[in-house]
């Protein structure tokens, strides 16, 4: 997942853009040669959950049916959309990818992935049922105990880090305060 | 600050876009009629700090030299850029707007402003010096005790809510765990 590709044309009028530093700014932006509008490109948020079935402490993972990382396991997550909050986006993605019924908890990890211009935000969540209905983006959705986690088949570093922290905090019995990471 | 304006032309090739739901998606996107590329529009992060001068507990505010809310007071903050982490962006904005020398602390507030498609993230910060050098976006930068805060002249609800929480948590002596809010 590379950085978003640079604008070549103005999304307002379709003319070619130049890259230069606007007045009162300090970095290059795409500026329309015809209509003078300035087009910014900024990092995007990926929002998801770490759903726990509290009866036995197992956590929910989904196996990806799409690229990148087809066939590997991940926490339910996806790009935040306009018109929703971070928590609403995380809940939506959990419904869409796993068909899971959850009660949202607190924000647990914030992971900066500068290389691809993304911020990943994972919320803790409590599963209301152990029954899932994976959506078209998932091959399957199932519960894993800590010893069953397929560490060699985890799709993304942000999922791996969030799971690692969760089991570490749970073993230490110290609660689940926010954890922040920068992913190289 | 309204939502980002909708794309009319493809930023890759300049042709007109149609709005329709792509295959394997569930909401309308801007799709290029000529090159078939899909253009997503997503919420943006605004990152900033709440800088504290620990010798007397005063906090730093900047008076805006730009629209919107010219002349009103705000915590230093601005749009996160590609190539930086949330914390690096918050530090950069504090340098740019206040010329303040700070040591970054933990993430303190996450505020969803769905109406404008923004997420505001404020970090606690410790001022290393009470001397400031406001940048071109600020008319002045100065320290305020709790009783001096110009509550009727605060530029944004996200600044107001972050300040309100900070003084509440400090008076209660309970530490500064993450606070989450949805701003109507």
mmCIF file of C-alpha atoms in Angstrom:
data_model
loop_
_atom_site.group_PDB
_atom_site.id
_atom_site.type_symbol
_atom_site.label_atom_id
_atom_site.label_comp_id
_atom_site.label_asym_id
_atom_site.label_seq_id
_atom_site.Cartn_x
_atom_site.Cartn_y
_atom_site.Cartn_z
ATOM 1 C CA UNK A 1 0.000 0.000 0.000
ATOM 2 C CA UNK A 2 2.011 2.985 -1.253
ATOM 3 C CA UNK A 3 1.236 6.613 -0.490
ATOM 4 C CA UNK A 4 -1.762 8.026 -2.391
ATOM 5 C CA UNK A 5 -0.699 8.837 -5.961
ATOM 6 C CA UNK A 6 -0.105 12.530 -6.640
ATOM 7 C CA UNK A 7 -2.809 14.561 -8.347
ATOM 8 C CA UNK A 8 -2.041 15.364 -11.995
ATOM 9 C CA UNK A 9 -5.325 17.153 -12.760
ATOM 10 C CA UNK A 10 -7.610 19.490 -10.854
ATOM 11 C CA UNK A 11 -10.609 17.588 -9.395
ATOM 12 C CA UNK A 12 -12.685 20.787 -9.785
ATOM 13 C CA UNK A 13 -12.052 21.745 -13.419
ATOM 14 C CA UNK A 14 -9.864 18.971 -14.897
ATOM 15 C CA UNK A 15 -6.948 21.238 -15.910
ATOM 16 C CA UNK A 16 -3.349 20.249 -15.198
ATOM 17 C CA UNK A 17 -1.956 21.046 -11.742
ATOM 18 C CA UNK A 18 1.473 22.436 -10.846
ATOM 19 C CA UNK A 19 3.297 21.492 -7.660
ATOM 20 C CA UNK A 20 4.494 24.580 -5.777
ATOM 21 C CA UNK A 21 4.374 26.166 -2.337
ATOM 22 C CA UNK A 22 1.291 28.397 -1.997
ATOM 23 C CA UNK A 23 1.521 31.804 -0.316
ATOM 24 C CA UNK A 24 1.240 31.415 3.485
ATOM 25 C CA UNK A 25 2.230 27.741 3.307
ATOM 26 C CA UNK A 26 5.523 25.895 3.656
ATOM 27 C CA UNK A 27 5.179 22.796 1.508
ATOM 28 C CA UNK A 28 4.403 21.894 -2.087
ATOM 29 C CA UNK A 29 0.744 21.444 -2.992
ATOM 30 C CA UNK A 30 -1.092 20.588 -6.195
ATOM 31 C CA UNK A 31 -2.318 23.964 -7.517
ATOM 32 C CA UNK A 32 -4.590 24.244 -10.537
ATOM 33 C CA UNK A 33 -3.047 26.313 -13.336
ATOM 34 C CA UNK A 34 -6.525 27.308 -14.557
ATOM 35 C CA UNK A 35 -8.770 27.848 -11.524
ATOM 36 C CA UNK A 36 -6.053 28.384 -8.853
ATOM 37 C CA UNK A 37 -7.657 25.936 -6.424
ATOM 38 C CA UNK A 38 -5.251 24.153 -4.059
ATOM 39 C CA UNK A 39 -5.571 20.394 -3.495
ATOM 40 C CA UNK A 40 -4.243 18.874 -0.299
ATOM 41 C CA UNK A 41 -3.415 15.225 0.275
ATOM 42 C CA UNK A 42 -3.339 14.014 3.865
ATOM 43 C CA UNK A 43 -3.028 10.806 5.902
ATOM 44 C CA UNK A 44 -6.077 8.538 6.232
ATOM 45 C CA UNK A 45 -7.529 6.728 9.221
ATOM 46 C CA UNK A 46 -8.108 2.988 9.350
ATOM 47 C CA UNK A 47 -10.510 2.064 12.168
ATOM 48 C CA UNK A 48 -11.216 -1.350 13.672
ATOM 49 C CA UNK A 49 -11.898 -3.392 16.778
ATOM 50 C CA UNK A 50 -10.400 -6.095 18.955
ATOM 51 C CA UNK A 51 -13.571 -8.087 19.793
ATOM 52 C CA UNK A 52 -13.400 -10.354 22.872
ATOM 53 C CA UNK A 53 -15.764 -13.191 23.821
ATOM 54 C CA UNK A 54 -15.638 -12.725 27.550
ATOM 55 C CA UNK A 55 -16.932 -16.175 28.508
ATOM 56 C CA UNK A 56 -13.552 -17.697 27.659
ATOM 57 C CA UNK A 57 -11.365 -14.705 26.704
ATOM 58 C CA UNK A 58 -10.975 -15.644 23.050
ATOM 59 C CA UNK A 59 -10.593 -12.883 20.434
ATOM 60 C CA UNK A 60 -12.093 -12.567 16.963
ATOM 61 C CA UNK A 61 -9.969 -12.603 13.822
ATOM 62 C CA UNK A 62 -11.003 -12.565 10.164
ATOM 63 C CA UNK A 63 -9.196 -14.273 7.305
ATOM 64 C CA UNK A 64 -8.867 -11.910 4.356
ATOM 65 C CA UNK A 65 -10.658 -12.721 1.097
ATOM 66 C CA UNK A 66 -9.105 -9.686 -0.636
ATOM 67 C CA UNK A 67 -5.698 -8.268 -1.458
ATOM 68 C CA UNK A 68 -3.411 -7.202 0.044
ATOM 69 C CA UNK A 69 -2.545 -10.205 2.227
ATOM 70 C CA UNK A 70 -5.253 -12.524 0.876
ATOM 71 C CA UNK A 71 -5.644 -15.585 3.137
ATOM 72 C CA UNK A 72 -3.960 -14.026 6.178
ATOM 73 C CA UNK A 73 -5.641 -13.154 9.484
ATOM 74 C CA UNK A 74 -6.542 -9.681 10.704
ATOM 75 C CA UNK A 75 -8.649 -7.786 13.192
ATOM 76 C CA UNK A 76 -11.754 -6.322 11.517
ATOM 77 C CA UNK A 77 -10.782 -2.834 10.251
ATOM 78 C CA UNK A 78 -11.019 -0.547 7.244
ATOM 79 C CA UNK A 79 -10.891 3.037 6.021
ATOM 80 C CA UNK A 80 -12.963 5.513 8.021
ATOM 81 C CA UNK A 81 -15.664 7.159 5.875
ATOM 82 C CA UNK A 82 -17.110 10.669 5.782
ATOM 83 C CA UNK A 83 -20.284 10.909 7.879
ATOM 84 C CA UNK A 84 -19.182 8.666 10.743
ATOM 85 C CA UNK A 85 -17.113 8.881 13.930
ATOM 86 C CA UNK A 86 -14.021 6.742 14.527
ATOM 87 C CA UNK A 87 -16.050 4.435 16.808
ATOM 88 C CA UNK A 88 -18.961 4.214 14.337
ATOM 89 C CA UNK A 89 -16.505 3.332 11.560
ATOM 90 C CA UNK A 90 -14.884 0.619 13.699
ATOM 91 C CA UNK A 91 -18.324 -0.831 14.529
ATOM 92 C CA UNK A 92 -19.363 -0.746 10.840
ATOM 93 C CA UNK A 93 -16.195 -2.532 9.712
ATOM 94 C CA UNK A 94 -16.731 -5.218 12.364
ATOM 95 C CA UNK A 95 -20.258 -5.794 11.089
ATOM 96 C CA UNK A 96 -19.176 -5.784 7.440
ATOM 97 C CA UNK A 97 -16.139 -8.056 7.746
ATOM 98 C CA UNK A 98 -17.211 -10.459 10.489
ATOM 99 C CA UNK A 99 -20.987 -10.045 10.862
ATOM 100 C CA UNK A 100 -20.253 -9.791 14.575
ATOM 101 C CA UNK A 101 -22.597 -8.272 17.168
ATOM 102 C CA UNK A 102 -20.436 -6.163 19.493
ATOM 103 C CA UNK A 103 -20.605 -3.588 22.253
ATOM 104 C CA UNK A 104 -17.931 -0.935 21.691
ATOM 105 C CA UNK A 105 -15.331 -0.282 24.381
ATOM 106 C CA UNK A 106 -12.567 2.323 24.635
ATOM 107 C CA UNK A 107 -9.873 3.255 22.122
ATOM 108 C CA UNK A 108 -6.974 0.894 22.767
ATOM 109 C CA UNK A 109 -4.228 1.418 20.162
ATOM 110 C CA UNK A 110 -3.211 4.312 17.903
ATOM 111 C CA UNK A 111 -0.597 3.210 15.373
ATOM 112 C CA UNK A 112 1.057 5.594 12.934
ATOM 113 C CA UNK A 113 2.109 3.977 9.651
ATOM 114 C CA UNK A 114 3.875 6.960 8.097
ATOM 115 C CA UNK A 115 5.265 4.954 5.166
ATOM 116 C CA UNK A 116 1.747 4.580 3.743
ATOM 117 C CA UNK A 117 0.183 7.745 5.186
ATOM 118 C CA UNK A 118 -2.175 5.887 7.548
ATOM 119 C CA UNK A 119 -3.224 6.017 11.189
ATOM 120 C CA UNK A 120 -4.747 2.803 12.553
ATOM 121 C CA UNK A 121 -7.128 3.085 15.517
ATOM 122 C CA UNK A 122 -8.341 -0.069 17.291
ATOM 123 C CA UNK A 123 -11.137 -0.085 19.870
ATOM 124 C CA UNK A 124 -11.711 -2.822 22.416
ATOM 125 C CA UNK A 125 -15.113 -4.473 21.958
ATOM 126 C CA UNK A 126 -17.223 -7.074 23.764
ATOM 127 C CA UNK A 127 -18.882 -9.765 21.632
ATOM 128 C CA UNK A 128 -22.575 -10.235 22.421
ATOM 129 C CA UNK A 129 -22.633 -13.580 20.619
ATOM 130 C CA UNK A 130 -20.010 -16.083 19.374
ATOM 131 C CA UNK A 131 -21.848 -16.417 16.050
ATOM 132 C CA UNK A 132 -20.434 -14.652 13.002
ATOM 133 C CA UNK A 133 -21.418 -14.119 9.409
ATOM 134 C CA UNK A 134 -18.319 -13.142 7.464
ATOM 135 C CA UNK A 135 -18.888 -10.611 4.699
ATOM 136 C CA UNK A 136 -17.490 -10.740 1.145
ATOM 137 C CA UNK A 137 -14.097 -9.381 2.280
ATOM 138 C CA UNK A 138 -13.513 -12.318 4.686
ATOM 139 C CA UNK A 139 -12.975 -16.033 3.995
ATOM 140 C CA UNK A 140 -13.852 -16.867 7.606
ATOM 141 C CA UNK A 141 -14.214 -15.327 11.046
ATOM 142 C CA UNK A 142 -13.369 -17.268 14.208
ATOM 143 C CA UNK A 143 -12.333 -17.025 17.831
ATOM 144 C CA UNK A 144 -8.777 -17.659 19.006
ATOM 145 C CA UNK A 145 -7.335 -18.151 22.471
ATOM 146 C CA UNK A 146 -3.927 -16.577 23.063
ATOM 147 C CA UNK A 147 -2.120 -19.884 22.438
ATOM 148 C CA UNK A 148 -4.028 -20.415 19.176
ATOM 149 C CA UNK A 149 -3.188 -17.050 17.535
ATOM 150 C CA UNK A 150 -1.592 -17.743 14.111
ATOM 151 C CA UNK A 151 1.296 -15.279 14.668
ATOM 152 C CA UNK A 152 3.001 -16.285 11.409
ATOM 153 C CA UNK A 153 -0.153 -15.669 9.406
ATOM 154 C CA UNK A 154 -1.156 -12.203 10.672
ATOM 155 C CA UNK A 155 -1.795 -9.815 7.768
ATOM 156 C CA UNK A 156 -0.598 -6.493 9.220
ATOM 157 C CA UNK A 157 1.876 -5.213 11.793
ATOM 158 C CA UNK A 158 -0.840 -3.024 13.338
ATOM 159 C CA UNK A 159 -2.990 -6.107 14.040
ATOM 160 C CA UNK A 160 0.005 -7.995 15.425
ATOM 161 C CA UNK A 161 1.021 -5.112 17.719
ATOM 162 C CA UNK A 162 -2.547 -4.596 18.982
ATOM 163 C CA UNK A 163 -2.921 -8.319 19.791
ATOM 164 C CA UNK A 164 0.521 -8.442 21.439
ATOM 165 C CA UNK A 165 -0.334 -5.481 23.706
ATOM 166 C CA UNK A 166 -3.731 -6.909 24.585
ATOM 167 C CA UNK A 167 -2.383 -10.255 25.784
ATOM 168 C CA UNK A 168 0.487 -8.510 27.605
ATOM 169 C CA UNK A 169 -1.886 -6.114 29.423
ATOM 170 C CA UNK A 170 -4.333 -8.905 30.215
ATOM 171 C CA UNK A 171 -1.645 -11.195 31.650
ATOM 172 C CA UNK A 172 -0.331 -8.270 33.735
ATOM 173 C CA UNK A 173 -3.884 -7.528 34.948
ATOM 174 C CA UNK A 174 -3.218 -3.813 34.585
ATOM 175 C CA UNK A 175 -6.172 -2.595 32.529
ATOM 176 C CA UNK A 176 -6.173 -1.433 28.933
ATOM 177 C CA UNK A 177 -5.007 2.186 28.747
ATOM 178 C CA UNK A 178 -4.285 3.688 25.314
ATOM 179 C CA UNK A 179 -1.105 2.401 23.622
ATOM 180 C CA UNK A 180 0.636 4.406 20.889
ATOM 181 C CA UNK A 181 3.083 3.046 18.328
ATOM 182 C CA UNK A 182 4.945 4.134 15.234
ATOM 183 C CA UNK A 183 5.160 1.280 12.718
ATOM 184 C CA UNK A 184 8.356 1.410 10.599
ATOM 185 C CA UNK B 1 -15.509 24.569 7.382
ATOM 186 C CA UNK B 2 -17.817 22.461 5.214
ATOM 187 C CA UNK B 3 -17.110 18.917 4.052
ATOM 188 C CA UNK B 4 -14.498 18.651 1.282
ATOM 189 C CA UNK B 5 -16.116 19.564 -2.055
ATOM 190 C CA UNK B 6 -16.934 16.612 -4.275
ATOM 191 C CA UNK B 7 -14.592 15.704 -7.126
ATOM 192 C CA UNK B 8 -15.923 16.673 -10.566
ATOM 193 C CA UNK B 9 -12.865 15.565 -12.565
ATOM 194 C CA UNK B 10 -10.408 12.689 -12.320
ATOM 195 C CA UNK B 11 -7.147 13.801 -10.626
ATOM 196 C CA UNK B 12 -5.271 11.234 -12.756
ATOM 197 C CA UNK B 13 -6.484 12.058 -16.277
ATOM 198 C CA UNK B 14 -8.742 15.130 -15.946
ATOM 199 C CA UNK B 15 -11.865 13.491 -17.456
ATOM 200 C CA UNK B 16 -15.286 13.904 -15.832
ATOM 201 C CA UNK B 17 -16.178 11.521 -12.988
ATOM 202 C CA UNK B 18 -19.498 9.754 -12.348
ATOM 203 C CA UNK B 19 -20.783 9.023 -8.871
ATOM 204 C CA UNK B 20 -21.803 5.379 -8.475
ATOM 205 C CA UNK B 21 -21.214 2.382 -6.229
ATOM 206 C CA UNK B 22 -18.207 0.359 -7.446
ATOM 207 C CA UNK B 23 -18.328 -3.440 -7.535
ATOM 208 C CA UNK B 24 -17.467 -4.883 -4.087
ATOM 209 C CA UNK B 25 -18.308 -1.594 -2.372
ATOM 210 C CA UNK B 26 -21.452 -0.238 -0.714
ATOM 211 C CA UNK B 27 -21.315 3.524 -1.178
ATOM 212 C CA UNK B 28 -21.045 6.021 -4.002
ATOM 213 C CA UNK B 29 -17.552 6.994 -5.133
ATOM 214 C CA UNK B 30 -16.182 9.309 -7.803
ATOM 215 C CA UNK B 31 -15.304 6.989 -10.710
ATOM 216 C CA UNK B 32 -13.520 8.226 -13.824
ATOM 217 C CA UNK B 33 -15.539 7.655 -17.003
ATOM 218 C CA UNK B 34 -12.313 7.482 -19.051
ATOM 219 C CA UNK B 35 -9.661 5.671 -16.988
ATOM 220 C CA UNK B 36 -11.981 3.846 -14.499
ATOM 221 C CA UNK B 37 -9.940 4.944 -11.482
ATOM 222 C CA UNK B 38 -11.899 5.316 -8.217
ATOM 223 C CA UNK B 39 -11.351 8.385 -6.035
ATOM 224 C CA UNK B 40 -12.131 8.178 -2.334
ATOM 225 C CA UNK B 41 -12.734 11.105 -0.009
ATOM 226 C CA UNK B 42 -12.211 10.488 3.697
ATOM 227 C CA UNK B 43 -12.090 12.359 7.018
ATOM 228 C CA UNK B 44 -8.953 14.321 7.911
ATOM 229 C CA UNK B 45 -6.993 14.575 11.142
ATOM 230 C CA UNK B 46 -6.264 17.841 12.910
ATOM 231 C CA UNK B 47 -3.426 17.437 15.424
ATOM 232 C CA UNK B 48 -2.387 19.778 18.234
ATOM 233 C CA UNK B 49 -1.167 20.146 21.789
ATOM 234 C CA UNK B 50 -2.208 21.458 25.176
ATOM 235 C CA UNK B 51 1.118 22.956 26.364
ATOM 236 C CA UNK B 52 1.504 23.504 30.128
ATOM 237 C CA UNK B 53 4.089 25.674 31.908
ATOM 238 C CA UNK B 54 4.512 23.503 34.958
ATOM 239 C CA UNK B 55 6.077 26.153 37.216
ATOM 240 C CA UNK B 56 2.656 27.766 37.691
ATOM 241 C CA UNK B 57 0.241 25.488 35.811
ATOM 242 C CA UNK B 58 -0.665 28.017 33.118
ATOM 243 C CA UNK B 59 -1.546 26.785 29.612
ATOM 244 C CA UNK B 60 -0.592 28.190 26.211
ATOM 245 C CA UNK B 61 -3.167 29.605 23.814
ATOM 246 C CA UNK B 62 -2.684 31.320 20.449
ATOM 247 C CA UNK B 63 -4.844 34.110 19.030
ATOM 248 C CA UNK B 64 -5.708 33.379 15.402
ATOM 249 C CA UNK B 65 -4.386 35.683 12.672
ATOM 250 C CA UNK B 66 -6.285 33.759 9.979
ATOM 251 C CA UNK B 67 -9.843 32.769 9.112
ATOM 252 C CA UNK B 68 -11.928 31.018 10.269
ATOM 253 C CA UNK B 69 -12.326 32.642 13.705
ATOM 254 C CA UNK B 70 -9.769 35.410 13.212
ATOM 255 C CA UNK B 71 -8.931 37.081 16.539
ATOM 256 C CA UNK B 72 -10.197 34.212 18.717
ATOM 257 C CA UNK B 73 -8.063 31.959 20.945
ATOM 258 C CA UNK B 74 -7.121 28.357 20.234
ATOM 259 C CA UNK B 75 -4.745 25.585 21.203
ATOM 260 C CA UNK B 76 -1.982 25.199 18.594
ATOM 261 C CA UNK B 77 -3.259 22.665 16.013
ATOM 262 C CA UNK B 78 -3.564 22.067 12.291
ATOM 263 C CA UNK B 79 -4.020 19.458 9.567
ATOM 264 C CA UNK B 80 -1.771 16.427 9.835
ATOM 265 C CA UNK B 81 0.517 16.071 6.794
ATOM 266 C CA UNK B 82 1.805 13.065 4.847
ATOM 267 C CA UNK B 83 5.247 12.001 6.097
ATOM 268 C CA UNK B 84 4.675 12.587 9.805
ATOM 269 C CA UNK B 85 3.109 10.836 12.801
ATOM 270 C CA UNK B 86 0.212 12.340 14.780
ATOM 271 C CA UNK B 87 2.641 13.381 17.530
ATOM 272 C CA UNK B 88 5.160 14.837 15.044
ATOM 273 C CA UNK B 89 2.347 16.833 13.421
ATOM 274 C CA UNK B 90 1.172 18.162 16.781
ATOM 275 C CA UNK B 91 4.755 19.178 17.660
ATOM 276 C CA UNK B 92 5.217 20.865 14.260
ATOM 277 C CA UNK B 93 1.996 22.856 14.584
ATOM 278 C CA UNK B 94 3.012 24.011 18.079
ATOM 279 C CA UNK B 95 6.331 25.240 16.683
ATOM 280 C CA UNK B 96 4.722 26.904 13.670
ATOM 281 C CA UNK B 97 1.852 28.648 15.455
ATOM 282 C CA UNK B 98 3.413 29.531 18.809
ATOM 283 C CA UNK B 99 7.183 29.150 18.363
ATOM 284 C CA UNK B 100 7.003 27.141 21.597
ATOM 285 C CA UNK B 101 9.656 24.684 22.791
ATOM 286 C CA UNK B 102 7.794 21.654 24.161
ATOM 287 C CA UNK B 103 8.275 18.100 25.330
ATOM 288 C CA UNK B 104 5.445 15.916 24.013
ATOM 289 C CA UNK B 105 3.250 13.980 26.450
ATOM 290 C CA UNK B 106 0.464 11.464 25.862
ATOM 291 C CA UNK B 107 -2.612 11.709 23.650
ATOM 292 C CA UNK B 108 -5.281 13.387 25.754
ATOM 293 C CA UNK B 109 -8.418 14.034 23.652
ATOM 294 C CA UNK B 110 -9.859 12.505 20.480
ATOM 295 C CA UNK B 111 -12.795 14.558 19.185
ATOM 296 C CA UNK B 112 -14.887 13.526 16.200
ATOM 297 C CA UNK B 113 -16.344 16.460 14.249
ATOM 298 C CA UNK B 114 -18.439 14.467 11.762
ATOM 299 C CA UNK B 115 -20.167 17.547 10.349
ATOM 300 C CA UNK B 116 -16.896 18.703 8.754
ATOM 301 C CA UNK B 117 -15.256 15.284 8.307
ATOM 302 C CA UNK B 118 -12.506 15.911 10.867
ATOM 303 C CA UNK B 119 -10.931 14.129 13.835
ATOM 304 C CA UNK B 120 -9.096 16.384 16.291
ATOM 305 C CA UNK B 121 -6.306 14.841 18.378
ATOM 306 C CA UNK B 122 -4.722 16.833 21.220
ATOM 307 C CA UNK B 123 -1.578 15.767 23.053
ATOM 308 C CA UNK B 124 -0.518 17.009 26.465
ATOM 309 C CA UNK B 125 2.837 18.814 26.326
ATOM 310 C CA UNK B 126 5.295 20.338 28.789
ATOM 311 C CA UNK B 127 6.713 23.766 27.939
ATOM 312 C CA UNK B 128 10.492 23.961 28.290
ATOM 313 C CA UNK B 129 10.396 27.765 28.283
ATOM 314 C CA UNK B 130 7.734 30.464 28.759
ATOM 315 C CA UNK B 131 9.068 32.383 25.741
ATOM 316 C CA UNK B 132 7.144 32.197 22.470
ATOM 317 C CA UNK B 133 7.551 33.434 18.949
ATOM 318 C CA UNK B 134 4.143 33.357 17.274
ATOM 319 C CA UNK B 135 4.212 32.434 13.580
ATOM 320 C CA UNK B 136 2.310 34.156 10.759
ATOM 321 C CA UNK B 137 -0.938 32.297 11.626
ATOM 322 C CA UNK B 138 -1.035 33.755 15.172
ATOM 323 C CA UNK B 139 -1.524 37.343 16.390
ATOM 324 C CA UNK B 140 -0.094 36.421 19.804
ATOM 325 C CA UNK B 141 0.721 33.450 22.029
ATOM 326 C CA UNK B 142 0.436 33.663 25.810
ATOM 327 C CA UNK B 143 -0.045 31.721 29.017
ATOM 328 C CA UNK B 144 -3.375 31.601 30.862
ATOM 329 C CA UNK B 145 -4.244 30.375 34.332
ATOM 330 C CA UNK B 146 -7.590 28.554 34.618
ATOM 331 C CA UNK B 147 -9.319 31.707 35.888
ATOM 332 C CA UNK B 148 -7.909 33.778 33.001
ATOM 333 C CA UNK B 149 -9.136 31.534 30.130
ATOM 334 C CA UNK B 150 -11.200 33.687 27.721
ATOM 335 C CA UNK B 151 -14.046 31.142 27.493
ATOM 336 C CA UNK B 152 -16.202 33.493 25.384
ATOM 337 C CA UNK B 153 -13.412 34.009 22.866
ATOM 338 C CA UNK B 154 -12.352 30.408 22.199
ATOM 339 C CA UNK B 155 -12.245 29.660 18.462
ATOM 340 C CA UNK B 156 -13.334 26.005 18.345
ATOM 341 C CA UNK B 157 -15.446 23.586 20.370
ATOM 342 C CA UNK B 158 -12.619 21.027 20.283
ATOM 343 C CA UNK B 159 -10.270 23.500 22.008
ATOM 344 C CA UNK B 160 -12.954 24.414 24.545
ATOM 345 C CA UNK B 161 -13.725 20.753 25.362
ATOM 346 C CA UNK B 162 -10.030 19.843 25.677
ATOM 347 C CA UNK B 163 -9.389 22.765 28.056
ATOM 348 C CA UNK B 164 -12.538 21.983 30.080
ATOM 349 C CA UNK B 165 -11.466 18.326 30.547
ATOM 350 C CA UNK B 166 -7.927 19.304 31.453
ATOM 351 C CA UNK B 167 -8.943 21.652 34.271
ATOM 352 C CA UNK B 168 -11.562 19.153 35.471
ATOM 353 C CA UNK B 169 -9.051 16.272 35.586
ATOM 354 C CA UNK B 170 -6.397 18.465 37.205
ATOM 355 C CA UNK B 171 -8.763 19.700 39.933
ATOM 356 C CA UNK B 172 -9.853 16.107 40.589
ATOM 357 C CA UNK B 173 -6.195 15.029 40.778
ATOM 358 C CA UNK B 174 -7.017 11.885 38.799
ATOM 359 C CA UNK B 175 -4.467 11.892 36.012
ATOM 360 C CA UNK B 176 -5.059 12.526 32.323
ATOM 361 C CA UNK B 177 -6.373 9.384 30.645
ATOM 362 C CA UNK B 178 -7.661 9.634 27.077
ATOM 363 C CA UNK B 179 -11.008 11.433 26.680
ATOM 364 C CA UNK B 180 -13.224 10.884 23.625
ATOM 365 C CA UNK B 181 -15.985 13.187 22.398
ATOM 366 C CA UNK B 182 -18.322 13.606 19.462
ATOM 367 C CA UNK B 183 -18.812 17.287 18.645
ATOM 368 C CA UNK B 184 -22.296 18.049 17.217
#
